[in-house]
PDB file of C-alpha atoms in Angstrom:
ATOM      1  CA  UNK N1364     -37.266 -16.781 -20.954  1.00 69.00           C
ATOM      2  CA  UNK N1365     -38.398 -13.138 -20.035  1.00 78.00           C
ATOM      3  CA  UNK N1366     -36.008 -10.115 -19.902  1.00 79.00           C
ATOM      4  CA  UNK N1367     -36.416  -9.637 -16.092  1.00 82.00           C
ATOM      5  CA  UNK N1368     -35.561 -13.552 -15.543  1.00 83.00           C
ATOM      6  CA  UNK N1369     -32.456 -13.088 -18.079  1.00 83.00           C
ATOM      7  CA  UNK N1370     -30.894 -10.133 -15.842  1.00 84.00           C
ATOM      8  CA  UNK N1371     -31.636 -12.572 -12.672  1.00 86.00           C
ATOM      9  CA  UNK N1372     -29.487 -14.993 -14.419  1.00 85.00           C
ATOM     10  CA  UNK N1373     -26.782 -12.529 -15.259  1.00 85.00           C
ATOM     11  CA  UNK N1374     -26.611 -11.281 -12.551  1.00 85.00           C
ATOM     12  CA  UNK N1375     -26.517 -14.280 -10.415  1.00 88.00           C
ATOM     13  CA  UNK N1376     -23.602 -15.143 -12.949  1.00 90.00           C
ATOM     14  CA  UNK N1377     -21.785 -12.242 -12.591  1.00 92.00           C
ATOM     15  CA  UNK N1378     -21.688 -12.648  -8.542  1.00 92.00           C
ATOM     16  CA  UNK N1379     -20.396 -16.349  -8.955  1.00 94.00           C
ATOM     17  CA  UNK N1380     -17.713 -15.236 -10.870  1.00 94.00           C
ATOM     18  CA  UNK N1381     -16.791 -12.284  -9.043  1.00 95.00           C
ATOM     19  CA  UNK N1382     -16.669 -14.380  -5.930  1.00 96.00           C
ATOM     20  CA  UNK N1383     -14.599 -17.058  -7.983  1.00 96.00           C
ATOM     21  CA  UNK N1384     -11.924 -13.950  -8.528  1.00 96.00           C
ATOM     22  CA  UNK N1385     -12.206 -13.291  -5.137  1.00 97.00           C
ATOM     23  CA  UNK N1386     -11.075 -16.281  -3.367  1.00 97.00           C
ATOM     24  CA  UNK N1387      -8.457 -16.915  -6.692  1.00 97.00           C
ATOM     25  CA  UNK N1388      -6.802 -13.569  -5.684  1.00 97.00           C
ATOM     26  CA  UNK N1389      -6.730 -14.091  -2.009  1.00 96.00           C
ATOM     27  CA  UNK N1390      -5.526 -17.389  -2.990  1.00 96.00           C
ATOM     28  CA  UNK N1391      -2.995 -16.547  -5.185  1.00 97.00           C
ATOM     29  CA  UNK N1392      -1.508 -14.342  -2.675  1.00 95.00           C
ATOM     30  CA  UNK N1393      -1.495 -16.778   0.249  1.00 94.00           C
ATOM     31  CA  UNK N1394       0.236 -19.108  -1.582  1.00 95.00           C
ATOM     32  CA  UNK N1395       3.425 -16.869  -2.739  1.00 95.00           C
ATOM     33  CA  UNK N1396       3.728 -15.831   0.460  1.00 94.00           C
ATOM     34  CA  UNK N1397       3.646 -19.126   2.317  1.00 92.00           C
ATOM     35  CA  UNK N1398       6.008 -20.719  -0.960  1.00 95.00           C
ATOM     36  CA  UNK N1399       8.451 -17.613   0.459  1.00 96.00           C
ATOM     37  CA  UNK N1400       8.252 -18.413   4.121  1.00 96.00           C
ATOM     38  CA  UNK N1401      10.117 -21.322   4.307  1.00 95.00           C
ATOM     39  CA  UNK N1402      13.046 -19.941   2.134  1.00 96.00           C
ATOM     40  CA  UNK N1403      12.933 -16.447   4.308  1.00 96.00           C
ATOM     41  CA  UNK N1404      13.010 -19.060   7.784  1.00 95.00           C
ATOM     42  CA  UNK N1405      15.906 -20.699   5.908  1.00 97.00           C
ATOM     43  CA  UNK N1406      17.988 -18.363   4.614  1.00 97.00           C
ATOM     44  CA  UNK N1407      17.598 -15.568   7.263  1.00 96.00           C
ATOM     45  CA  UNK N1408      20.696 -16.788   9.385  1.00 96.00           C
ATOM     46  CA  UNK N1409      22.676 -18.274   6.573  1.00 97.00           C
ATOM     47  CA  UNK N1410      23.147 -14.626   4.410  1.00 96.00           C
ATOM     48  CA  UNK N1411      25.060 -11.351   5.011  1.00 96.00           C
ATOM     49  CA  UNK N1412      22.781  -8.867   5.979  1.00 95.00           C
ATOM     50  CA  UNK N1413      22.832  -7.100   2.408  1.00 95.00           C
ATOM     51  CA  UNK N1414      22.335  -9.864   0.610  1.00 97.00           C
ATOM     52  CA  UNK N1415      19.365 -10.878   2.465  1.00 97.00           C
ATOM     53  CA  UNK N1416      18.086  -7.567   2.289  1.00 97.00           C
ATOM     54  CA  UNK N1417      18.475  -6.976  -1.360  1.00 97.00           C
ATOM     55  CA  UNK N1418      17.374 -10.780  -2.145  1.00 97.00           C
ATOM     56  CA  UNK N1419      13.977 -10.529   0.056  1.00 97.00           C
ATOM     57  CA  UNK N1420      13.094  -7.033  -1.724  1.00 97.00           C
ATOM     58  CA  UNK N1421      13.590  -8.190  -5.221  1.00 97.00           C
ATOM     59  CA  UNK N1422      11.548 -11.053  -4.300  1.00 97.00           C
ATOM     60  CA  UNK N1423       8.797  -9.338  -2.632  1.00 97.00           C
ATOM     61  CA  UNK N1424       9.286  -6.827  -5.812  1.00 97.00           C
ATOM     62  CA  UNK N1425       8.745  -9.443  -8.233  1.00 97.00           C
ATOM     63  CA  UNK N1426       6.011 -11.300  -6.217  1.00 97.00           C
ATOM     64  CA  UNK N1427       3.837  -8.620  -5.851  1.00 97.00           C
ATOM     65  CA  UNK N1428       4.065  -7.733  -9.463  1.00 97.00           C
ATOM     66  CA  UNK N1429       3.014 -10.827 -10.379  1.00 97.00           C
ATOM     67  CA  UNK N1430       0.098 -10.697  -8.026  1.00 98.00           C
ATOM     68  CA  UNK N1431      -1.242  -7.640  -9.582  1.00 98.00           C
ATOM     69  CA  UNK N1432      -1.079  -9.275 -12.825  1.00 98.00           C
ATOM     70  CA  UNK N1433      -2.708 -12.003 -11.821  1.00 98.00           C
ATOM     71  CA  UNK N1434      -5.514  -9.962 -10.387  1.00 98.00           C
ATOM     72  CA  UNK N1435      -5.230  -8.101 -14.049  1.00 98.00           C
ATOM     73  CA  UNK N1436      -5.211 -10.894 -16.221  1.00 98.00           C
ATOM     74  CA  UNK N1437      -8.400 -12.423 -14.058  1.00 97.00           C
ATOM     75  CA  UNK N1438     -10.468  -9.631 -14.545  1.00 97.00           C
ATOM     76  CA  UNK N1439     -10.480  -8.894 -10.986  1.00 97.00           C
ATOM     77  CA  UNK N1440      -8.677  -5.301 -11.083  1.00 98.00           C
ATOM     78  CA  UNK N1441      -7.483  -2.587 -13.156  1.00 98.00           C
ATOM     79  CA  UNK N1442      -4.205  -0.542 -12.382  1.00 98.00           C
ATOM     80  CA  UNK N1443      -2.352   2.318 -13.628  1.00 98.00           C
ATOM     81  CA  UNK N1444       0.790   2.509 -11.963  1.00 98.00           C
ATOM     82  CA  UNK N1445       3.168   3.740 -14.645  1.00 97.00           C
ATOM     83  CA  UNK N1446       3.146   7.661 -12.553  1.00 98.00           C
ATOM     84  CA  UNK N1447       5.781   5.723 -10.147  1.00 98.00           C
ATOM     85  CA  UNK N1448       7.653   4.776 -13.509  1.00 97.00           C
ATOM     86  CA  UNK N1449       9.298   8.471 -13.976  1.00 97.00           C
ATOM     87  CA  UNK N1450      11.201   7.534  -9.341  1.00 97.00           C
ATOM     88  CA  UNK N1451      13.087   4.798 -10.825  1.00 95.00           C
ATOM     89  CA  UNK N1452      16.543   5.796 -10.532  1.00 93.00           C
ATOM     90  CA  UNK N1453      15.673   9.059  -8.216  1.00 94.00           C
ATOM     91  CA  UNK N1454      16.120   7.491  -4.868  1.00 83.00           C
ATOM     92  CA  UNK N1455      16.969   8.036  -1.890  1.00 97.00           C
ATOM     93  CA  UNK N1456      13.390   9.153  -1.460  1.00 98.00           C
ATOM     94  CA  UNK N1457      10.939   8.709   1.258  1.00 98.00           C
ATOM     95  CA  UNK N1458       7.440   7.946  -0.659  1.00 98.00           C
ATOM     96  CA  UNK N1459       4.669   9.199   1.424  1.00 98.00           C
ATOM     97  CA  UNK N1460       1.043   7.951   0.104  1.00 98.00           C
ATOM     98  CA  UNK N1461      -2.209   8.182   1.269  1.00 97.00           C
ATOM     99  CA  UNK N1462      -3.690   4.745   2.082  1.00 97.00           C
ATOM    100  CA  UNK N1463      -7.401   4.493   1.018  1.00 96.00           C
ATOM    101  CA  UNK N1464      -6.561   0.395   1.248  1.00 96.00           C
ATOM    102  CA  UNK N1465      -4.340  -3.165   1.796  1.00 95.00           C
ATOM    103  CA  UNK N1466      -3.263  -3.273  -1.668  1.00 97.00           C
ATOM    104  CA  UNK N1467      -1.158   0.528  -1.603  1.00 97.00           C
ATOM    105  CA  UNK N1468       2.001  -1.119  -0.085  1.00 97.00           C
ATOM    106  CA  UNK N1469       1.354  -3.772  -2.825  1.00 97.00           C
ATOM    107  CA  UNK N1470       0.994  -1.280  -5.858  1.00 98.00           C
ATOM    108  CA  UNK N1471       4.148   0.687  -4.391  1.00 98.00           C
ATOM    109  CA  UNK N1472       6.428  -1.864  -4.246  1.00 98.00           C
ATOM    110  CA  UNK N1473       5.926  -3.900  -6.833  1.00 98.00           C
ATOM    111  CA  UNK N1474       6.755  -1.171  -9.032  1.00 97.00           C
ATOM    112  CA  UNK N1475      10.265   0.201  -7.790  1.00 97.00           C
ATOM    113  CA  UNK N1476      13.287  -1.668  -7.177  1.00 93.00           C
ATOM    114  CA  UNK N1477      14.855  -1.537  -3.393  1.00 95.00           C
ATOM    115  CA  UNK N1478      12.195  -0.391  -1.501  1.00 97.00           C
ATOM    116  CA  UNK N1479      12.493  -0.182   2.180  1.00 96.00           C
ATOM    117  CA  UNK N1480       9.013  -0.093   4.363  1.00 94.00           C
ATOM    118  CA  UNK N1481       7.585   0.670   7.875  1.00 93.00           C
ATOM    119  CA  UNK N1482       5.471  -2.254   8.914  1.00 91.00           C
ATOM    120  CA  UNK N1483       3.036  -2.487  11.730  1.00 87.00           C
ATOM    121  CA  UNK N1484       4.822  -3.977  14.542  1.00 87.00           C
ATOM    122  CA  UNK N1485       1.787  -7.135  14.146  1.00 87.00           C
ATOM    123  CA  UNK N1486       2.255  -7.794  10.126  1.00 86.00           C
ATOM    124  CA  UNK N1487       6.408  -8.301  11.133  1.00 88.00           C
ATOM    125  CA  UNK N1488       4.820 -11.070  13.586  1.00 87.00           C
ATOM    126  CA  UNK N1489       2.192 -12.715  10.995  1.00 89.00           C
ATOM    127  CA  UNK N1490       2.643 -15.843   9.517  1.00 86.00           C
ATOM    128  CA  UNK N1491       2.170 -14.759   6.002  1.00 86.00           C
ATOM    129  CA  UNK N1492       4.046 -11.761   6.018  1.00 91.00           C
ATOM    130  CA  UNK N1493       6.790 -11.890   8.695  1.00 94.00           C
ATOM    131  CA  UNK N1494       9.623 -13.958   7.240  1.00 95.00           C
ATOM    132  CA  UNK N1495       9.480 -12.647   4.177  1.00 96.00           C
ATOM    133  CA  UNK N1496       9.953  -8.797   5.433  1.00 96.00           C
ATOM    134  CA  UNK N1497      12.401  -9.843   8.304  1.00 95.00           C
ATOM    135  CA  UNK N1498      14.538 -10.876   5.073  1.00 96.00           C
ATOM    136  CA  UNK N1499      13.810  -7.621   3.374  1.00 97.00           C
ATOM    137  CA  UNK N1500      15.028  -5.666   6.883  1.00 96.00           C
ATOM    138  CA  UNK N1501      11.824  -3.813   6.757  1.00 96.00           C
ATOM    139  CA  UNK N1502      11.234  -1.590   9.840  1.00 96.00           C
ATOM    140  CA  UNK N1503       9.145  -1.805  12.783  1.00 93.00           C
ATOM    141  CA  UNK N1504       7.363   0.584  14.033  1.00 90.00           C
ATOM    142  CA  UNK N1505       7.257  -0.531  17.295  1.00 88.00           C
ATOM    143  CA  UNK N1506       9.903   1.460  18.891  1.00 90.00           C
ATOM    144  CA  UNK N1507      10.048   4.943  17.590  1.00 90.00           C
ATOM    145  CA  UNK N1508      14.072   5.572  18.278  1.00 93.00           C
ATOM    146  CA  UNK N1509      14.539   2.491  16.257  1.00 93.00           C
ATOM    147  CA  UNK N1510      12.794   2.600  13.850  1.00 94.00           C
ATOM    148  CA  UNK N1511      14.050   6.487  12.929  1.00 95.00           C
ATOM    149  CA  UNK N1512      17.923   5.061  13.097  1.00 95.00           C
ATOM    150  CA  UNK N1513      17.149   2.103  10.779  1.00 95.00           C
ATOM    151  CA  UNK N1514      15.147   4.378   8.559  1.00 97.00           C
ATOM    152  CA  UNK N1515      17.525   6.592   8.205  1.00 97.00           C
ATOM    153  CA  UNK N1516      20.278   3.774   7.315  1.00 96.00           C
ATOM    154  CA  UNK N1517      18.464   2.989   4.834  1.00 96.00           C
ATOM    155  CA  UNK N1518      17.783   6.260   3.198  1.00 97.00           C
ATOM    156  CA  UNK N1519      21.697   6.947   3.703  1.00 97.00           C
ATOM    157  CA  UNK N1520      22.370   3.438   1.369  1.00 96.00           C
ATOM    158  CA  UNK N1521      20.484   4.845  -1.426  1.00 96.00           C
ATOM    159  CA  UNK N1522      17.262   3.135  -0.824  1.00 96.00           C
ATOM    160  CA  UNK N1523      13.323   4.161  -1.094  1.00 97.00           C
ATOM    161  CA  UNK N1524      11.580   4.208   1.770  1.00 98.00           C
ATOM    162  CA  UNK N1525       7.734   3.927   2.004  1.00 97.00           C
ATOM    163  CA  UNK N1526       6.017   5.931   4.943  1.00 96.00           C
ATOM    164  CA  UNK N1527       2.196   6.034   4.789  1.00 96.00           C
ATOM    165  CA  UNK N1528       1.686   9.649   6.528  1.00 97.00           C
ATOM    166  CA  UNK N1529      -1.967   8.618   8.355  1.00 96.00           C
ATOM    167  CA  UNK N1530      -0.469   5.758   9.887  1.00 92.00           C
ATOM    168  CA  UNK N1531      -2.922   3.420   9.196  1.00 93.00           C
ATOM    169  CA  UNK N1532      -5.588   3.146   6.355  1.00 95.00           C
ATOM    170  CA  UNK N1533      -7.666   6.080   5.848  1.00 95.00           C
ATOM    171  CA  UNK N1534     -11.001   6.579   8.340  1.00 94.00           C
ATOM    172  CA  UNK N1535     -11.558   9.996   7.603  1.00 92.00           C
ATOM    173  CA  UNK N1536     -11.891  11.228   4.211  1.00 90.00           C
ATOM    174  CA  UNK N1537     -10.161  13.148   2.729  1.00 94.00           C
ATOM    175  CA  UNK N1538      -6.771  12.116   4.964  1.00 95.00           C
ATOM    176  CA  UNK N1539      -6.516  11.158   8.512  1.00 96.00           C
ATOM    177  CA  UNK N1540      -4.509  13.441  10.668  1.00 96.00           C
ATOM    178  CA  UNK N1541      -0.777  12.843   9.458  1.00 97.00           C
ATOM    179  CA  UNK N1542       1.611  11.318  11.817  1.00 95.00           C
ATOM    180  CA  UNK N1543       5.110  13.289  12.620  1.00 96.00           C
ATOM    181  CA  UNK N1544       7.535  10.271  11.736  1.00 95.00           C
ATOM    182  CA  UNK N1545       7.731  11.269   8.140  1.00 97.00           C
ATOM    183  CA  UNK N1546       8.665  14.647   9.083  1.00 98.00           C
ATOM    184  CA  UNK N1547      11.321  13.609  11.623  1.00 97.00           C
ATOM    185  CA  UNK N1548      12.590  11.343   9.372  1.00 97.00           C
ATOM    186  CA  UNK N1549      13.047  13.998   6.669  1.00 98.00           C
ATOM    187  CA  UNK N1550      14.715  16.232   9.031  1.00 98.00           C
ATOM    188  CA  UNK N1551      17.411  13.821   9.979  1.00 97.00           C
ATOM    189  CA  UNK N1552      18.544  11.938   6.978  1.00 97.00           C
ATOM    190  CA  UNK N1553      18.142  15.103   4.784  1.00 97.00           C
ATOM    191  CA  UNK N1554      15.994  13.272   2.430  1.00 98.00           C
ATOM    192  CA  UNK N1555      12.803  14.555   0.635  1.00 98.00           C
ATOM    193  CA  UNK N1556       9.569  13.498   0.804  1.00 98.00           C
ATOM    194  CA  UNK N1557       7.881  12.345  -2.461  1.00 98.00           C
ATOM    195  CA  UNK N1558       4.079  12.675  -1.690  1.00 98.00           C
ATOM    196  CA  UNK N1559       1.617   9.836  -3.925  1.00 98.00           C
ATOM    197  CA  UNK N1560      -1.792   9.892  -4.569  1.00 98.00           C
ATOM    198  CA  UNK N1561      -3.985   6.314  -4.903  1.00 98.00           C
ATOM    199  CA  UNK N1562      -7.265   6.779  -6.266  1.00 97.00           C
ATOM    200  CA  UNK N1563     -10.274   4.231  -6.368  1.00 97.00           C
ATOM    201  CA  UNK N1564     -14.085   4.819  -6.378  1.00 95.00           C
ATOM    202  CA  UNK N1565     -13.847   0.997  -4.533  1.00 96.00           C
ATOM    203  CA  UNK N1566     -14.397   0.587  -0.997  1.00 95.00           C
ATOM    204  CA  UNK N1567     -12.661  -2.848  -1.323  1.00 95.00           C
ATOM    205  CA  UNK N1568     -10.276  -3.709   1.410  1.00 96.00           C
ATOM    206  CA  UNK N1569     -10.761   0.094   3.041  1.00 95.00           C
ATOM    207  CA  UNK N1570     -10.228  -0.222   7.036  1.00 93.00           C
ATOM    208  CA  UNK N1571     -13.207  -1.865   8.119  1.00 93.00           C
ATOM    209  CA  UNK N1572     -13.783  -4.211   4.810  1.00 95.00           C
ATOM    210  CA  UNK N1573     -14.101  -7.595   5.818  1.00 94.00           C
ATOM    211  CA  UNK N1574     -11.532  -9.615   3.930  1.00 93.00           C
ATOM    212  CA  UNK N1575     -13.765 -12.124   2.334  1.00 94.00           C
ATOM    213  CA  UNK N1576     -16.230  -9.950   1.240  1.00 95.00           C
ATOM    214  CA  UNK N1577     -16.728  -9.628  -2.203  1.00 95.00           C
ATOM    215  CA  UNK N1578     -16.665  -5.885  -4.442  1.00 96.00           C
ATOM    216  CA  UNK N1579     -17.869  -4.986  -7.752  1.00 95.00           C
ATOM    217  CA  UNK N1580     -15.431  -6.351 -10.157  1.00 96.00           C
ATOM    218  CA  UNK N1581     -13.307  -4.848 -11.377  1.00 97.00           C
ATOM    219  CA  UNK N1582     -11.886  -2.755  -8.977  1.00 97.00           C
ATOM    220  CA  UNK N1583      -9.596   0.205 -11.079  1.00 97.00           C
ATOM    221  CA  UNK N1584      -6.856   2.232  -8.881  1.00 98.00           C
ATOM    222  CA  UNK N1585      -4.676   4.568 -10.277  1.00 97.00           C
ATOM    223  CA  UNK N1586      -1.313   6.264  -8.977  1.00 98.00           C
ATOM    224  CA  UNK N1587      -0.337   9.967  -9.489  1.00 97.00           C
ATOM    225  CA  UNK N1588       2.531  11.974  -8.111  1.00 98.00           C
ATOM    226  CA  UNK N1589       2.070  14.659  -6.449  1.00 98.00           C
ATOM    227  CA  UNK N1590       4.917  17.459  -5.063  1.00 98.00           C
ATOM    228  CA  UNK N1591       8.276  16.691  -3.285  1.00 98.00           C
ATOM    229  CA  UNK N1592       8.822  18.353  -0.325  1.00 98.00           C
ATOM    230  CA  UNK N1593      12.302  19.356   0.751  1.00 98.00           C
ATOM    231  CA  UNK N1594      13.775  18.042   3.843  1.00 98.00           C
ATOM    232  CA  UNK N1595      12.121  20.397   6.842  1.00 97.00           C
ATOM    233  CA  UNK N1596      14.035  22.652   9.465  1.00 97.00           C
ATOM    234  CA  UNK N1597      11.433  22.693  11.735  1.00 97.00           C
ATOM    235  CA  UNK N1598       8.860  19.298  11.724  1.00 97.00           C
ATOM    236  CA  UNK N1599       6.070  20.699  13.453  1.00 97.00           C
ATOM    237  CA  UNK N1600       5.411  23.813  10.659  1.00 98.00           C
ATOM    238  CA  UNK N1601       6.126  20.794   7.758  1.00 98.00           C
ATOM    239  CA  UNK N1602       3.858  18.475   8.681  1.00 98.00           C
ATOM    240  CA  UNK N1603       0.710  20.962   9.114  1.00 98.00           C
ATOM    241  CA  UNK N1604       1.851  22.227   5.452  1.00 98.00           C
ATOM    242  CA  UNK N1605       2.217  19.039   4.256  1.00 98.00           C
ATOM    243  CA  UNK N1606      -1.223  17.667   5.523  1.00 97.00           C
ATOM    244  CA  UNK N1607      -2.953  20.787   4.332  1.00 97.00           C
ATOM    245  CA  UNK N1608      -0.981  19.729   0.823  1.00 98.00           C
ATOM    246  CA  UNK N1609      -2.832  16.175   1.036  1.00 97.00           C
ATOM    247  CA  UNK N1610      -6.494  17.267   1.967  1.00 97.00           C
ATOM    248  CA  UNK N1611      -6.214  19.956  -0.942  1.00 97.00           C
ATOM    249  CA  UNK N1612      -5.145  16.835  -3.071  1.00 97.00           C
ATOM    250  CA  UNK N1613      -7.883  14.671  -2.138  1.00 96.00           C
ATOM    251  CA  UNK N1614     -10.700  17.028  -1.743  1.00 94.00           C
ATOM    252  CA  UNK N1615     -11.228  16.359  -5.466  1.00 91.00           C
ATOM    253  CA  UNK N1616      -9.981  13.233  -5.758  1.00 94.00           C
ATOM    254  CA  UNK N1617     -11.409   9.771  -7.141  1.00 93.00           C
ATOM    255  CA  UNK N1618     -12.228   8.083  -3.220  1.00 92.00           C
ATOM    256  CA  UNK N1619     -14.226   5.276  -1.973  1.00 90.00           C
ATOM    257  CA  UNK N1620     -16.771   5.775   0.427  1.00 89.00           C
ATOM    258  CA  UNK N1621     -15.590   4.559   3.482  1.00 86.00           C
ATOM    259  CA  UNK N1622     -16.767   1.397   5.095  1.00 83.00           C
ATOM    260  CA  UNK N1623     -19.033   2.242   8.489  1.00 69.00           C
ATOM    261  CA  UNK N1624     -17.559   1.238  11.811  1.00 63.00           C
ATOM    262  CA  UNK N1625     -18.386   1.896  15.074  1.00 56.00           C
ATOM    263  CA  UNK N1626     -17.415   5.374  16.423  1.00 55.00           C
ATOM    264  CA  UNK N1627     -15.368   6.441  13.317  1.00 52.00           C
ATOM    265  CA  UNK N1628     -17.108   9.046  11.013  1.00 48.00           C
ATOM    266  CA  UNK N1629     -16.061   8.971   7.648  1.00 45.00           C
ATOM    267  CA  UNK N1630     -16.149  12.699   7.073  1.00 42.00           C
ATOM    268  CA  UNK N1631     -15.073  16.070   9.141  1.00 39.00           C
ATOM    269  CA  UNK N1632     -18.819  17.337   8.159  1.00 34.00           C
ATOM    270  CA  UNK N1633     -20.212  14.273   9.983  1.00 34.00           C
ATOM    271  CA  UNK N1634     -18.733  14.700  12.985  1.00 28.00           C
TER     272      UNK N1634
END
């Protein structure tokens, strides 16, 4: 066999079992979320509030951790979490990412007990997802008056609470433009704001990355801290200081390329 039709073969090799990772990731996460649904259905009405709530975090907690070790062990991904190590034990704290991807929430949580999170009002409704965070009182943000009261409950119990600043995942590099309800949320449970940094050079599962759709393998992500801000006075003034704080973070930082979609440029300079 010649060289060039040995690197076909790897290659076509390589592909097969990168897609074979793939679907056994997506998979393996289907399946411990649709094993939880039926308990989180079930058990919803029958527990006091704070039980549920501290029983469907420690699950989620422990499921997601042993998704991403599943994903490790396969060979699909790399992660170096062990920055959100040194929080454990620090809360209340409002963690404030930046969200290059669908697997930030994932990295968060499963490494910190008791964490609290603002979910898109459509992931509380989906199938896979809903029961299991309706157990875990996780917060819609649907209705902004509510979901600022129930945040702030939570904070006031001792509790972490996750807050992706952009609001959604990141179509603009370095940051989207940050939303306010970090700020406000600062401001009125007297909290600080614990900003995190996610880098990848992966574009895998970026807004706009078709779910099935297969990366280069594996896919490495790594977690830093970066400063905690102190509860604001004013949210207006804190939020342009603290998005100025997360562009001159990221301007440097390990980021993926953005996936194209139409009528969102990737970059200020392209637009």
């Amino acid at each position: 066999m010649s060289e060039s039709s040995r690197k076909v073969q790897a290659g076509f090799f390589r592909k097969l079992r990168e897609y074979a990772m793939l679907y056994l990731g997506l998979g393996y996460l289907g399946a411990i979320c649709l094993a939880w649904t039926p308990l989180a259905v079930a058990l919803y009405p029958l527990l006091p509030s704070g039980h549920g709530k501290r029983l469907g975090r420690f699950v989620i907690n422990r499921g997601f951790r042993g998704y991403l070790r599943f994903l490790t062990g396969i060979g699909a991904c790399r992660f170096d979490l062990s920055a959100l190590d040194a929080l454990r034990g620090q809360g209340p704290l409002i963690l404030a990412p930046n969200h290059p991807c669908l697997l930030d929430a994932v990295m968060v949580i499963s490494r910190l007990p008791d964490v609290a999170c603002i979910m898109k009002a459509g992931l509380m409704d989906n199938v896979f997802l809903g029961a299991g965070a309706r157990m875990a009182r996780y917060i819609r943000n649907d209705s902004p008056l509510r979901m600022l009261g129930s945040a702030t409950e939570d904070l006031a119990a001792g509790s972490f609470l996750l807050v992706f600043p952009e609001g959604t995942r990141t179509t603009r590099r370095p940051v989207n433009p940050l939303m306010a309800s970090v700020g406000l949320i600062s401001r009125r449970s007297k909290v600080p704001v614990q900003t995190i940094f996610i880098e990848t050079e992966s574009s895998y599962l970026c807004k706009g990355w078709p779910l099935f759709r297969k990366p280069e393998m594996p896919v490495t992500y790594r977690v830093r801290l970066g400063r905690r801000f102190d509860p604001p006075a004013k949210v207006q003034p804190f939020m342009a200081e603290l998005e100025a704080y997360f562009a001159a973070e990221l301007a440097h930082a390990v980021l993926p390329e953005l996936p194209v979609q139409p009528g969102v440029s990737a970059s200020p300079v392209d637009a």
